[in-house]
C-alpha atoms as an extended CHARMM CRD file, in Angstrom:
* protein
*
       126  EXT
         1         1  GLN       CA            -89.7870000000      177.7680000000      139.1880000000  PROA      1               0.0000000000
         2         2  VAL       CA            -89.6280000000      178.3740000000      142.9180000000  PROA      2               0.0000000000
         3         3  GLU       CA            -86.7850000000      176.6710000000      144.7320000000  PROA      3               0.0000000000
         4         4  VAL       CA            -85.5270000000      176.6460000000      148.2970000000  PROA      4               0.0000000000
         5         5  VAL       CA            -82.1430000000      175.4660000000      149.4720000000  PROA      5               0.0000000000
         6         6  GLU       CA            -81.2840000000      174.7990000000      153.0950000000  PROA      6               0.0000000000
         7         7  SER       CA            -77.8220000000      174.8800000000      154.5900000000  PROA      7               0.0000000000
         8         8  GLY       CA            -76.1270000000      175.0690000000      157.9580000000  PROA      8               0.0000000000
         9         9  GLY       CA            -76.8200000000      171.7080000000      159.5330000000  PROA      9               0.0000000000
        10        10  GLY       CA            -74.2210000000      169.7160000000      161.3620000000  PROA      10              0.0000000000
        11        11  LEU       CA            -73.2050000000      167.9570000000      164.5510000000  PROA      11              0.0000000000
        12        12  VAL       CA            -73.1860000000      169.8540000000      167.8310000000  PROA      12              0.0000000000
        13        13  GLN       CA            -73.1370000000      168.9990000000      171.5120000000  PROA      13              0.0000000000
        14        14  ALA       CA            -76.1710000000      169.5130000000      173.6750000000  PROA      14              0.0000000000
        15        15  GLY       CA            -76.3680000000      173.1300000000      174.7680000000  PROA      15              0.0000000000
        16        16  GLY       CA            -74.6910000000      174.3230000000      171.6000000000  PROA      16              0.0000000000
        17        17  SER       CA            -75.9880000000      176.3970000000      168.7010000000  PROA      17              0.0000000000
        18        18  LEU       CA            -76.4590000000      176.1580000000      164.9700000000  PROA      18              0.0000000000
        19        19  ARG       CA            -77.8900000000      178.5170000000      162.3810000000  PROA      19              0.0000000000
        20        20  LEU       CA            -79.8010000000      177.1550000000      159.4330000000  PROA      20              0.0000000000
        21        21  SER       CA            -80.3090000000      179.1420000000      156.2540000000  PROA      21              0.0000000000
        22        22  CYS       CA            -83.0640000000      178.8580000000      153.6950000000  PROA      22              0.0000000000
        23        23  ALA       CA            -82.5110000000      180.6410000000      150.4070000000  PROA      23              0.0000000000
        24        24  ALA       CA            -85.5180000000      180.9990000000      148.1160000000  PROA      24              0.0000000000
        25        25  SER       CA            -85.6390000000      181.9050000000      144.4520000000  PROA      25              0.0000000000
        26        26  GLY       CA            -87.9010000000      181.8640000000      141.4270000000  PROA      26              0.0000000000
        27        27  ARG       CA            -90.5600000000      184.4320000000      142.2990000000  PROA      27              0.0000000000
        28        28  SER       CA            -91.1450000000      187.6710000000      144.0950000000  PROA      28              0.0000000000
        29        29  PHE       CA            -91.0450000000      187.3510000000      147.8710000000  PROA      29              0.0000000000
        30        30  THR       CA            -92.3480000000      190.7970000000      148.6720000000  PROA      30              0.0000000000
        31        31  ASN       CA            -95.2100000000      189.0820000000      150.4970000000  PROA      31              0.0000000000
        32        32  ALA       CA            -94.5650000000      185.5060000000      151.5160000000  PROA      32              0.0000000000
        33        33  ALA       CA            -94.4220000000      182.9710000000      154.2910000000  PROA      33              0.0000000000
        34        34  MET       CA            -91.7870000000      180.3530000000      154.9020000000  PROA      34              0.0000000000
        35        35  GLY       CA            -91.6660000000      177.6030000000      157.4350000000  PROA      35              0.0000000000
        36        36  TRP       CA            -89.2990000000      175.1410000000      159.0130000000  PROA      36              0.0000000000
        37        37  PHE       CA            -90.2510000000      171.5750000000      159.7450000000  PROA      37              0.0000000000
        38        38  ARG       CA            -88.2310000000      168.6440000000      161.0290000000  PROA      38              0.0000000000
        39        39  GLN       CA            -88.4090000000      164.8980000000      160.8750000000  PROA      39              0.0000000000
        40        40  ALA       CA            -86.6050000000      162.5790000000      163.2420000000  PROA      40              0.0000000000
        41        41  PRO       CA            -86.0590000000      158.8900000000      162.4270000000  PROA      41              0.0000000000
        42        42  GLY       CA            -89.2380000000      156.9170000000      162.8960000000  PROA      42              0.0000000000
        43        43  LYS       CA            -91.3180000000      160.0220000000      163.5390000000  PROA      43              0.0000000000
        44        44  GLU       CA            -93.6570000000      162.1660000000      161.5020000000  PROA      44              0.0000000000
        45        45  ARG       CA            -92.6160000000      165.5220000000      160.1450000000  PROA      45              0.0000000000
        46        46  GLU       CA            -93.4110000000      168.2510000000      162.6560000000  PROA      46              0.0000000000
        47        47  PHE       CA            -93.7170000000      172.0150000000      162.5630000000  PROA      47              0.0000000000
        48        48  VAL       CA            -90.8360000000      173.9880000000      164.0410000000  PROA      48              0.0000000000
        49        49  ALA       CA            -91.3110000000      177.6500000000      163.1570000000  PROA      49              0.0000000000
        50        50  ALA       CA            -92.6700000000      179.9410000000      160.4680000000  PROA      50              0.0000000000
        51        51  VAL       CA            -92.5720000000      183.5620000000      159.4240000000  PROA      51              0.0000000000
        52        52  SER       CA            -94.7820000000      185.6190000000      157.1580000000  PROA      52              0.0000000000
        53        53  TRP       CA            -94.3480000000      189.1470000000      155.9290000000  PROA      53              0.0000000000
        54        54  ARG       CA            -96.6950000000      191.5380000000      154.1610000000  PROA      54              0.0000000000
        55        55  ARG       CA            -95.7890000000      195.2120000000      153.7650000000  PROA      55              0.0000000000
        56        56  ALA       CA            -94.4460000000      196.2960000000      157.1540000000  PROA      56              0.0000000000
        57        57  ILE       CA            -95.9850000000      193.4780000000      159.1500000000  PROA      57              0.0000000000
        58        58  THR       CA            -93.9810000000      190.3920000000      160.0220000000  PROA      58              0.0000000000
        59        59  TYR       CA            -95.4820000000      187.5390000000      161.9870000000  PROA      59              0.0000000000
        60        60  TYR       CA            -93.6170000000      184.7150000000      163.6910000000  PROA      60              0.0000000000
        61        61  ASP       CA            -94.8630000000      181.4110000000      165.0170000000  PROA      61              0.0000000000
        62        62  TYR       CA            -92.9020000000      178.8150000000      166.9750000000  PROA      62              0.0000000000
        63        63  ALA       CA            -93.6810000000      175.3340000000      168.1740000000  PROA      63              0.0000000000
        64        64  ASP       CA            -93.8500000000      175.1270000000      171.9640000000  PROA      64              0.0000000000
        65        65  SER       CA            -90.9220000000      172.7070000000      171.9640000000  PROA      65              0.0000000000
        66        66  VAL       CA            -88.5590000000      175.3320000000      170.5050000000  PROA      66              0.0000000000
        67        67  LYS       CA            -90.0340000000      178.5910000000      171.7790000000  PROA      67              0.0000000000
        68        68  GLY       CA            -87.4100000000      180.6010000000      173.6040000000  PROA      68              0.0000000000
        69        69  ARG       CA            -84.5550000000      178.5960000000      172.0760000000  PROA      69              0.0000000000
        70        70  PHE       CA            -85.0280000000      179.0480000000      168.3230000000  PROA      70              0.0000000000
        71        71  THR       CA            -85.2790000000      182.3990000000      166.5600000000  PROA      71              0.0000000000
        72        72  LEU       CA            -86.2820000000      183.2340000000      163.0120000000  PROA      72              0.0000000000
        73        73  SER       CA            -84.9070000000      186.1380000000      161.0520000000  PROA      73              0.0000000000
        74        74  ARG       CA            -84.7580000000      187.0660000000      157.4200000000  PROA      74              0.0000000000
        75        75  ASP       CA            -82.7210000000      188.9700000000      154.8860000000  PROA      75              0.0000000000
        76        76  SER       CA            -85.2170000000      190.3860000000      152.4200000000  PROA      76              0.0000000000
        77        77  ALA       CA            -82.5280000000      191.4170000000      149.9450000000  PROA      77              0.0000000000
        78        78  GLN       CA            -81.2750000000      187.8260000000      149.7510000000  PROA      78              0.0000000000
        79        79  ASN       CA            -84.6970000000      186.1510000000      150.0230000000  PROA      79              0.0000000000
        80        80  THR       CA            -83.1980000000      184.1540000000      152.8480000000  PROA      80              0.0000000000
        81        81  VAL       CA            -84.6980000000      183.0630000000      156.1360000000  PROA      81              0.0000000000
        82        82  TYR       CA            -82.5170000000      182.0110000000      159.0380000000  PROA      82              0.0000000000
        83        83  LEU       CA            -83.3040000000      179.7110000000      161.9320000000  PROA      83              0.0000000000
        84        84  GLN       CA            -81.0050000000      180.3690000000      164.8680000000  PROA      84              0.0000000000
        85        85  MET       CA            -81.0540000000      177.3610000000      167.1630000000  PROA      85              0.0000000000
        86        86  ASP       CA            -79.6540000000      177.8240000000      170.6660000000  PROA      86              0.0000000000
        87        87  SER       CA            -79.6070000000      175.5790000000      173.7360000000  PROA      87              0.0000000000
        88        88  LEU       CA            -79.9270000000      172.5680000000      171.4760000000  PROA      88              0.0000000000
        89        89  LYS       CA            -81.1490000000      169.3230000000      172.9650000000  PROA      89              0.0000000000
        90        90  VAL       CA            -80.6090000000      165.7290000000      171.8840000000  PROA      90              0.0000000000
        91        91  GLU       CA            -84.2940000000      165.5890000000      170.9740000000  PROA      91              0.0000000000
        92        92  ASP       CA            -83.7390000000      168.3470000000      168.3960000000  PROA      92              0.0000000000
        93        93  THR       CA            -81.8750000000      165.8210000000      166.2510000000  PROA      93              0.0000000000
        94        94  ALA       CA            -83.6800000000      165.5640000000      162.9140000000  PROA      94              0.0000000000
        95        95  VAL       CA            -83.5930000000      166.4810000000      159.2600000000  PROA      95              0.0000000000
        96        96  TYR       CA            -84.7590000000      170.0770000000      159.0160000000  PROA      96              0.0000000000
        97        97  TYR       CA            -86.7490000000      171.2070000000      155.9980000000  PROA      97              0.0000000000
        98        98  CYS       CA            -87.5510000000      174.6790000000      154.7840000000  PROA      98              0.0000000000
        99        99  ALA       CA            -90.6810000000      175.3370000000      152.7400000000  PROA      99              0.0000000000
       100       100  VAL       CA            -92.5380000000      178.1530000000      151.0280000000  PROA      100             0.0000000000
       101       101  SER       CA            -96.1850000000      178.6270000000      151.9020000000  PROA      101             0.0000000000
       102       102  ARG       CA            -98.8350000000      178.3220000000      149.1880000000  PROA      102             0.0000000000
       103       103  THR       CA           -100.9000000000      181.0360000000      150.8460000000  PROA      103             0.0000000000
       104       104  ASP       CA            -98.2850000000      183.5720000000      152.0390000000  PROA      104             0.0000000000
       105       105  TRP       CA            -99.6200000000      183.1330000000      155.5760000000  PROA      105             0.0000000000
       106       106  VAL       CA            -98.0580000000      181.3760000000      158.5270000000  PROA      106             0.0000000000
       107       107  SER       CA            -99.3350000000      177.8550000000      159.0130000000  PROA      107             0.0000000000
       108       108  ARG       CA            -98.3640000000      174.8460000000      161.1020000000  PROA      108             0.0000000000
       109       109  ALA       CA            -99.7740000000      172.4250000000      158.5420000000  PROA      109             0.0000000000
       110       110  SER       CA            -97.2510000000      170.9650000000      156.1310000000  PROA      110             0.0000000000
       111       111  ASP       CA            -99.9430000000      170.6870000000      153.4470000000  PROA      111             0.0000000000
       112       112  ASP       CA           -100.0530000000      174.4890000000      153.2990000000  PROA      112             0.0000000000
       113       113  TYR       CA            -96.5180000000      174.5670000000      151.9740000000  PROA      113             0.0000000000
       114       114  GLY       CA            -95.9320000000      173.8890000000      148.3130000000  PROA      114             0.0000000000
       115       115  VAL       CA            -92.1850000000      174.0460000000      147.7170000000  PROA      115             0.0000000000
       116       116  TRP       CA            -89.7470000000      172.1730000000      149.9120000000  PROA      116             0.0000000000
       117       117  GLY       CA            -86.0010000000      172.0440000000      150.1810000000  PROA      117             0.0000000000
       118       118  GLN       CA            -83.9430000000      168.8950000000      150.2690000000  PROA      118             0.0000000000
       119       119  GLY       CA            -83.3940000000      169.0700000000      154.0150000000  PROA      119             0.0000000000
       120       120  THR       CA            -80.3360000000      169.4860000000      156.1960000000  PROA      120             0.0000000000
       121       121  GLN       CA            -79.2970000000      167.1500000000      158.9870000000  PROA      121             0.0000000000
       122       122  VAL       CA            -78.9920000000      168.4620000000      162.5290000000  PROA      122             0.0000000000
       123       123  SER       CA            -77.4760000000      166.0750000000      165.0420000000  PROA      123             0.0000000000
       124       124  VAL       CA            -77.1560000000      166.9090000000      168.7290000000  PROA      124             0.0000000000
       125       125  SER       CA            -75.0150000000      164.6770000000      170.9050000000  PROA      125             0.0000000000
       126       126  ALA       CA            -75.3230000000      164.2650000000      174.6550000000  PROA      126             0.0000000000
């Protein structure tokens, strides 16, 4: 059974940084794609960033709202993907979810992801 567990959320002042982790287990992740989404109170879940890897090729995708501020990386030995969030803004406040793609390809559609974590709260104060 595939599982993902997020960690690393917290409270930070605007302009600060946080690093979220997403640890996956339960299958081979030699070829896979994982994504980050977020949901703020009263808003729909939105795409944040995603990464896919197949052999030597890794592909990254970022939402325009976080491009240049957020950076994905991964530790293949630990099946863990990291989301480094810098220059955080108040509007980045949300519950952040990590998910494993059904198709092993990057996608911005939440329906393309089949396994979700429980979420981790990120709060940015002014």
